[in-house]
Short mmCIF file of N, CA, C and O in Angstrom, two decimals:
data_model
loop_
_atom_site.label_atom_id
_atom_site.label_comp_id
_atom_site.label_asym_id
_atom_site.label_seq_id
_atom_site.Cartn_x
_atom_site.Cartn_y
_atom_site.Cartn_z
N MET A 27 -1.68 -29.16 -16.43
CA MET A 27 -1.21 -27.73 -15.87
C MET A 27 -1.40 -26.77 -16.85
O MET A 27 -0.87 -26.79 -18.03
N LEU A 28 -2.09 -25.56 -16.44
CA LEU A 28 -2.11 -24.52 -17.43
C LEU A 28 -0.88 -23.57 -17.39
O LEU A 28 -0.50 -23.18 -16.22
N ASP A 29 -0.36 -23.31 -18.46
CA ASP A 29 0.75 -22.43 -18.51
C ASP A 29 0.32 -21.02 -18.25
O ASP A 29 -0.67 -20.58 -18.83
N ARG A 30 1.10 -20.29 -17.50
CA ARG A 30 0.58 -18.84 -17.13
C ARG A 30 0.54 -17.93 -18.32
O ARG A 30 -0.18 -17.00 -18.28
N THR A 31 1.35 -18.23 -19.45
CA THR A 31 1.35 -17.33 -20.46
C THR A 31 0.11 -17.54 -21.39
O THR A 31 -0.20 -16.76 -22.35
N ASP A 32 -0.63 -18.72 -21.34
CA ASP A 32 -1.77 -19.06 -22.17
C ASP A 32 -2.77 -17.95 -22.05
O ASP A 32 -3.46 -17.56 -23.07
N HIS A 33 -3.11 -17.28 -20.89
CA HIS A 33 -4.17 -16.21 -20.73
C HIS A 33 -3.63 -14.97 -21.29
O HIS A 33 -4.59 -14.21 -22.02
N PHE A 34 -2.41 -14.73 -21.53
CA PHE A 34 -1.98 -13.31 -22.06
C PHE A 34 -1.29 -13.47 -23.39
O PHE A 34 -1.13 -12.55 -24.04
N GLY A 35 -1.02 -14.56 -23.93
CA GLY A 35 -0.41 -14.88 -25.28
C GLY A 35 0.93 -14.85 -25.07
O GLY A 35 1.55 -15.21 -23.98
N GLN A 36 1.88 -14.56 -26.01
CA GLN A 36 3.30 -14.68 -26.00
C GLN A 36 3.67 -13.44 -25.36
O GLN A 36 3.42 -12.28 -25.54
N GLU A 37 4.87 -13.65 -24.68
CA GLU A 37 5.70 -12.60 -24.06
C GLU A 37 6.45 -11.87 -24.91
O GLU A 37 7.15 -12.39 -25.78
N ALA A 38 6.31 -10.63 -24.93
CA ALA A 38 7.12 -9.67 -25.94
C ALA A 38 8.61 -9.42 -25.39
O ALA A 38 8.76 -9.51 -24.16
N GLN A 39 9.34 -9.01 -26.17
CA GLN A 39 10.80 -8.60 -25.78
C GLN A 39 10.91 -7.17 -26.23
O GLN A 39 10.62 -6.87 -27.46
N LEU A 40 11.17 -6.18 -25.38
CA LEU A 40 11.21 -4.80 -25.60
C LEU A 40 12.72 -4.18 -25.51
O LEU A 40 13.31 -4.91 -24.59
N GLU A 41 12.91 -3.21 -26.16
CA GLU A 41 14.04 -2.40 -25.84
C GLU A 41 13.44 -1.25 -25.26
O GLU A 41 12.62 -0.43 -25.74
N TYR A 42 13.77 -0.80 -23.99
CA TYR A 42 13.25 0.23 -23.19
C TYR A 42 14.11 1.59 -23.47
O TYR A 42 15.21 1.57 -23.17
N LEU A 43 13.56 2.57 -24.19
CA LEU A 43 14.11 3.83 -24.42
C LEU A 43 13.68 5.00 -23.43
O LEU A 43 12.86 4.70 -22.78
N ASP A 44 14.24 6.21 -23.67
CA ASP A 44 13.97 7.27 -22.87
C ASP A 44 12.52 7.53 -22.68
O ASP A 44 12.00 7.74 -21.61
N ALA A 45 11.71 7.71 -23.86
CA ALA A 45 10.42 8.05 -23.87
C ALA A 45 9.53 7.17 -24.63
O ALA A 45 8.49 7.48 -24.92
N ASN A 46 10.15 6.12 -24.90
CA ASN A 46 9.43 5.03 -25.82
C ASN A 46 10.02 3.66 -25.67
O ASN A 46 10.91 3.64 -24.81
N ILE A 47 9.39 2.74 -26.33
CA ILE A 47 9.85 1.30 -26.40
C ILE A 47 10.07 0.84 -27.70
O ILE A 47 9.27 1.44 -28.66
N ARG A 48 11.02 -0.08 -27.96
CA ARG A 48 10.97 -0.59 -29.31
C ARG A 48 10.87 -1.98 -29.17
O ARG A 48 11.36 -2.81 -28.29
N VAL A 49 9.84 -2.61 -29.98
CA VAL A 49 9.49 -4.06 -29.92
C VAL A 49 10.59 -4.92 -30.71
O VAL A 49 10.84 -4.64 -31.80
N VAL A 50 11.34 -5.73 -29.86
CA VAL A 50 12.32 -6.68 -30.49
C VAL A 50 11.60 -7.99 -30.94
O VAL A 50 11.96 -8.44 -32.03
N ARG A 51 10.79 -8.32 -30.10
CA ARG A 51 9.91 -9.62 -30.46
C ARG A 51 8.58 -9.36 -29.99
O ARG A 51 8.17 -9.00 -28.80
N PRO A 52 7.62 -9.41 -30.94
CA PRO A 52 6.20 -8.95 -30.70
C PRO A 52 5.40 -9.93 -29.54
O PRO A 52 5.96 -11.19 -29.55
N GLY A 53 4.69 -9.52 -28.89
CA GLY A 53 3.83 -10.31 -27.92
C GLY A 53 2.92 -9.42 -27.16
O GLY A 53 2.66 -8.28 -27.49
N LYS A 54 2.15 -9.92 -26.25
CA LYS A 54 0.91 -9.26 -25.51
C LYS A 54 1.50 -8.69 -24.35
O LYS A 54 0.60 -7.91 -23.72
N PHE A 55 2.53 -9.14 -23.69
CA PHE A 55 2.77 -8.72 -22.25
C PHE A 55 4.38 -8.73 -21.97
O PHE A 55 5.07 -9.36 -22.75
N VAL A 56 4.81 -7.99 -20.92
CA VAL A 56 6.41 -8.25 -20.49
C VAL A 56 6.03 -8.61 -18.94
O VAL A 56 5.00 -8.37 -18.40
N ARG A 57 7.19 -8.86 -18.35
CA ARG A 57 6.88 -9.42 -16.95
C ARG A 57 7.65 -8.20 -16.05
O ARG A 57 8.62 -7.69 -16.45
N CYS A 58 6.97 -7.95 -14.92
CA CYS A 58 7.53 -7.05 -13.93
C CYS A 58 8.94 -7.61 -13.33
O CYS A 58 8.92 -8.66 -12.89
N ALA A 59 9.95 -6.79 -13.42
CA ALA A 59 11.13 -7.35 -12.85
C ALA A 59 11.26 -7.55 -11.56
O ALA A 59 12.14 -8.26 -10.89
N VAL A 60 10.32 -6.92 -10.73
CA VAL A 60 10.32 -7.11 -9.37
C VAL A 60 9.35 -8.31 -8.82
O VAL A 60 9.74 -9.17 -8.16
N THR A 61 8.16 -8.26 -9.36
CA THR A 61 7.18 -9.29 -8.85
C THR A 61 7.05 -10.49 -9.84
O THR A 61 6.55 -11.51 -9.39
N GLY A 62 7.52 -10.30 -10.97
CA GLY A 62 7.44 -11.50 -12.07
C GLY A 62 6.05 -11.47 -12.71
O GLY A 62 5.77 -12.38 -13.51
N ASN A 63 4.96 -10.63 -12.34
CA ASN A 63 3.59 -10.62 -12.78
C ASN A 63 3.54 -10.09 -14.24
O ASN A 63 4.43 -9.22 -14.65
N PRO A 64 2.77 -10.61 -14.99
CA PRO A 64 2.66 -10.13 -16.54
C PRO A 64 2.06 -8.73 -16.51
O PRO A 64 1.10 -8.36 -15.65
N ILE A 65 2.55 -7.93 -17.44
CA ILE A 65 2.07 -6.54 -17.66
C ILE A 65 1.60 -6.48 -19.08
O ILE A 65 2.37 -6.58 -20.15
N PRO A 66 0.33 -6.35 -19.40
CA PRO A 66 -0.12 -6.15 -20.57
C PRO A 66 0.50 -4.96 -21.23
O PRO A 66 0.62 -3.95 -20.60
N LEU A 67 0.93 -5.05 -22.57
CA LEU A 67 1.74 -3.94 -23.09
C LEU A 67 1.00 -2.58 -23.11
O LEU A 67 1.38 -1.61 -22.95
N GLU A 68 -0.32 -2.63 -23.39
CA GLU A 68 -1.28 -1.37 -23.22
C GLU A 68 -1.20 -0.73 -21.93
O GLU A 68 -1.61 0.35 -21.73
N LYS A 69 -0.81 -1.53 -20.79
CA LYS A 69 -0.71 -1.00 -19.50
C LYS A 69 0.56 -0.80 -18.94
O LYS A 69 0.85 -0.32 -17.92
N LEU A 70 1.68 -0.92 -19.89
CA LEU A 70 2.92 -0.61 -19.44
C LEU A 70 3.27 0.88 -19.33
O LEU A 70 3.19 1.57 -20.34
N ARG A 71 3.69 1.33 -18.12
CA ARG A 71 3.79 2.73 -17.95
C ARG A 71 5.37 3.04 -17.17
O ARG A 71 5.80 4.23 -17.25
N TYR A 72 5.84 2.00 -16.62
CA TYR A 72 7.07 2.12 -15.90
C TYR A 72 8.21 1.24 -16.34
O TYR A 72 7.89 -0.02 -16.41
N TRP A 73 9.31 1.72 -16.57
CA TRP A 73 10.53 0.81 -17.08
C TRP A 73 11.66 1.68 -16.66
O TRP A 73 11.81 2.81 -16.35
N SER A 74 12.75 1.01 -16.74
CA SER A 74 14.31 1.58 -16.57
C SER A 74 14.93 1.21 -17.85
O SER A 74 15.19 0.18 -18.32
N VAL A 75 15.46 2.48 -18.50
CA VAL A 75 16.26 2.44 -19.52
C VAL A 75 17.79 1.78 -19.26
O VAL A 75 18.12 0.93 -19.79
N GLU A 76 18.22 2.33 -18.14
CA GLU A 76 19.50 1.93 -17.54
C GLU A 76 19.51 0.32 -17.24
O GLU A 76 20.41 -0.41 -17.80
N ARG A 77 18.49 -0.12 -16.75
CA ARG A 77 18.52 -1.69 -16.33
C ARG A 77 17.80 -2.43 -17.30
O ARG A 77 17.78 -3.69 -17.20
N GLN A 78 17.09 -1.89 -18.36
CA GLN A 78 16.23 -2.55 -19.42
C GLN A 78 15.33 -3.62 -18.77
O GLN A 78 15.34 -4.76 -19.09
N GLU A 79 14.46 -2.92 -17.85
CA GLU A 79 13.43 -3.86 -17.28
C GLU A 79 12.28 -2.97 -17.00
O GLU A 79 12.23 -1.84 -16.99
N ALA A 80 11.15 -3.77 -16.85
CA ALA A 80 9.96 -3.30 -16.80
C ALA A 80 9.26 -3.35 -15.42
O ALA A 80 9.77 -4.29 -14.52
N TYR A 81 8.37 -2.49 -14.92
CA TYR A 81 7.77 -2.54 -13.67
C TYR A 81 6.18 -2.42 -13.72
O TYR A 81 5.71 -1.50 -14.52
N GLY A 82 5.47 -3.17 -12.90
CA GLY A 82 4.04 -3.10 -12.96
C GLY A 82 3.46 -1.99 -12.37
O GLY A 82 2.38 -1.45 -12.72
N ASP A 83 4.19 -1.38 -11.39
CA ASP A 83 3.58 0.07 -10.71
C ASP A 83 4.63 0.76 -10.15
O ASP A 83 5.83 0.22 -10.03
N PRO A 84 4.43 2.00 -9.60
CA PRO A 84 5.36 2.77 -8.94
C PRO A 84 5.99 2.13 -7.69
O PRO A 84 7.27 2.32 -7.44
N GLN A 85 5.12 1.33 -6.89
CA GLN A 85 5.79 0.66 -5.75
C GLN A 85 6.96 -0.27 -6.18
O GLN A 85 7.90 -0.47 -5.46
N ALA A 86 6.71 -1.07 -7.40
CA ALA A 86 7.67 -1.91 -7.77
C ALA A 86 9.01 -1.13 -8.16
O ALA A 86 10.09 -1.64 -7.86
N VAL A 87 8.85 -0.07 -8.77
CA VAL A 87 10.01 0.85 -9.04
C VAL A 87 10.76 1.22 -7.80
O VAL A 87 12.07 1.05 -7.72
N LEU A 88 9.90 1.66 -6.71
CA LEU A 88 10.53 2.04 -5.45
C LEU A 88 11.23 0.91 -4.82
O LEU A 88 12.39 1.14 -4.27
N GLN A 89 10.59 -0.27 -4.86
CA GLN A 89 11.15 -1.41 -4.41
C GLN A 89 12.49 -1.86 -5.04
O GLN A 89 13.52 -2.12 -4.38
N ARG A 90 12.60 -1.78 -6.34
CA ARG A 90 13.70 -2.10 -7.03
C ARG A 90 14.94 -1.15 -6.81
O ARG A 90 16.02 -1.54 -6.63
N LEU A 91 14.52 0.20 -6.45
CA LEU A 91 15.61 1.17 -6.06
C LEU A 91 15.93 1.21 -4.70
O LEU A 91 16.75 1.92 -4.32
N GLY A 92 15.10 0.31 -4.03
CA GLY A 92 15.63 0.21 -2.51
C GLY A 92 14.97 1.34 -1.68
O GLY A 92 15.36 1.76 -0.62
N LEU A 93 13.83 1.96 -2.28
CA LEU A 93 13.24 3.23 -1.66
C LEU A 93 12.01 2.93 -0.93
O LEU A 93 11.38 3.68 -0.33
N ALA A 94 11.57 1.71 -1.16
CA ALA A 94 10.17 1.42 -0.52
C ALA A 94 10.24 1.20 0.78
O ALA A 94 11.00 0.55 1.26
N GLN A 95 9.25 1.65 1.55
CA GLN A 95 9.07 1.62 3.00
C GLN A 95 8.44 0.21 3.33
O GLN A 95 7.45 -0.13 2.52
N SER A 96 8.86 -0.44 4.21
CA SER A 96 8.30 -1.76 4.59
C SER A 96 7.10 -1.41 5.27
O SER A 96 7.00 -0.41 5.99
N GLU A 97 6.09 -2.43 5.49
CA GLU A 97 4.94 -2.27 6.25
C GLU A 97 5.22 -1.95 7.69
O GLU A 97 4.54 -1.08 8.39
N ALA A 98 6.22 -2.43 8.28
CA ALA A 98 6.71 -2.28 9.59
C ALA A 98 7.14 -0.86 9.93
O ALA A 98 6.85 -0.35 11.03
N ASP A 99 7.74 -0.25 8.91
CA ASP A 99 8.21 1.09 9.03
C ASP A 99 6.96 2.13 9.08
O ASP A 99 7.12 3.20 9.59
N GLU A 100 5.94 1.83 8.40
CA GLU A 100 4.73 2.75 8.26
C GLU A 100 3.94 2.56 9.54
O GLU A 100 3.25 3.73 9.80
N SER A 101 3.94 1.74 10.43
CA SER A 101 3.18 1.63 11.69
C SER A 101 3.94 2.42 12.86
O SER A 101 5.04 2.72 12.81
#
């Protein structure tokens, strides 16, 4: 069985700051707190300083905050 991290390398550990991040443990990616999907560090754009977690996209942020509309609400 292939480990999911093999494709991305080692998972990084970060401290999320207001306008930046601090690398606690070097790596190639972090995981989205909502989906669990890996986010390459060069594509990391969304995080919460308060919750100290990363998000893969704006939809994941909205979902974490309880603001995302469900597909049923959109129709």
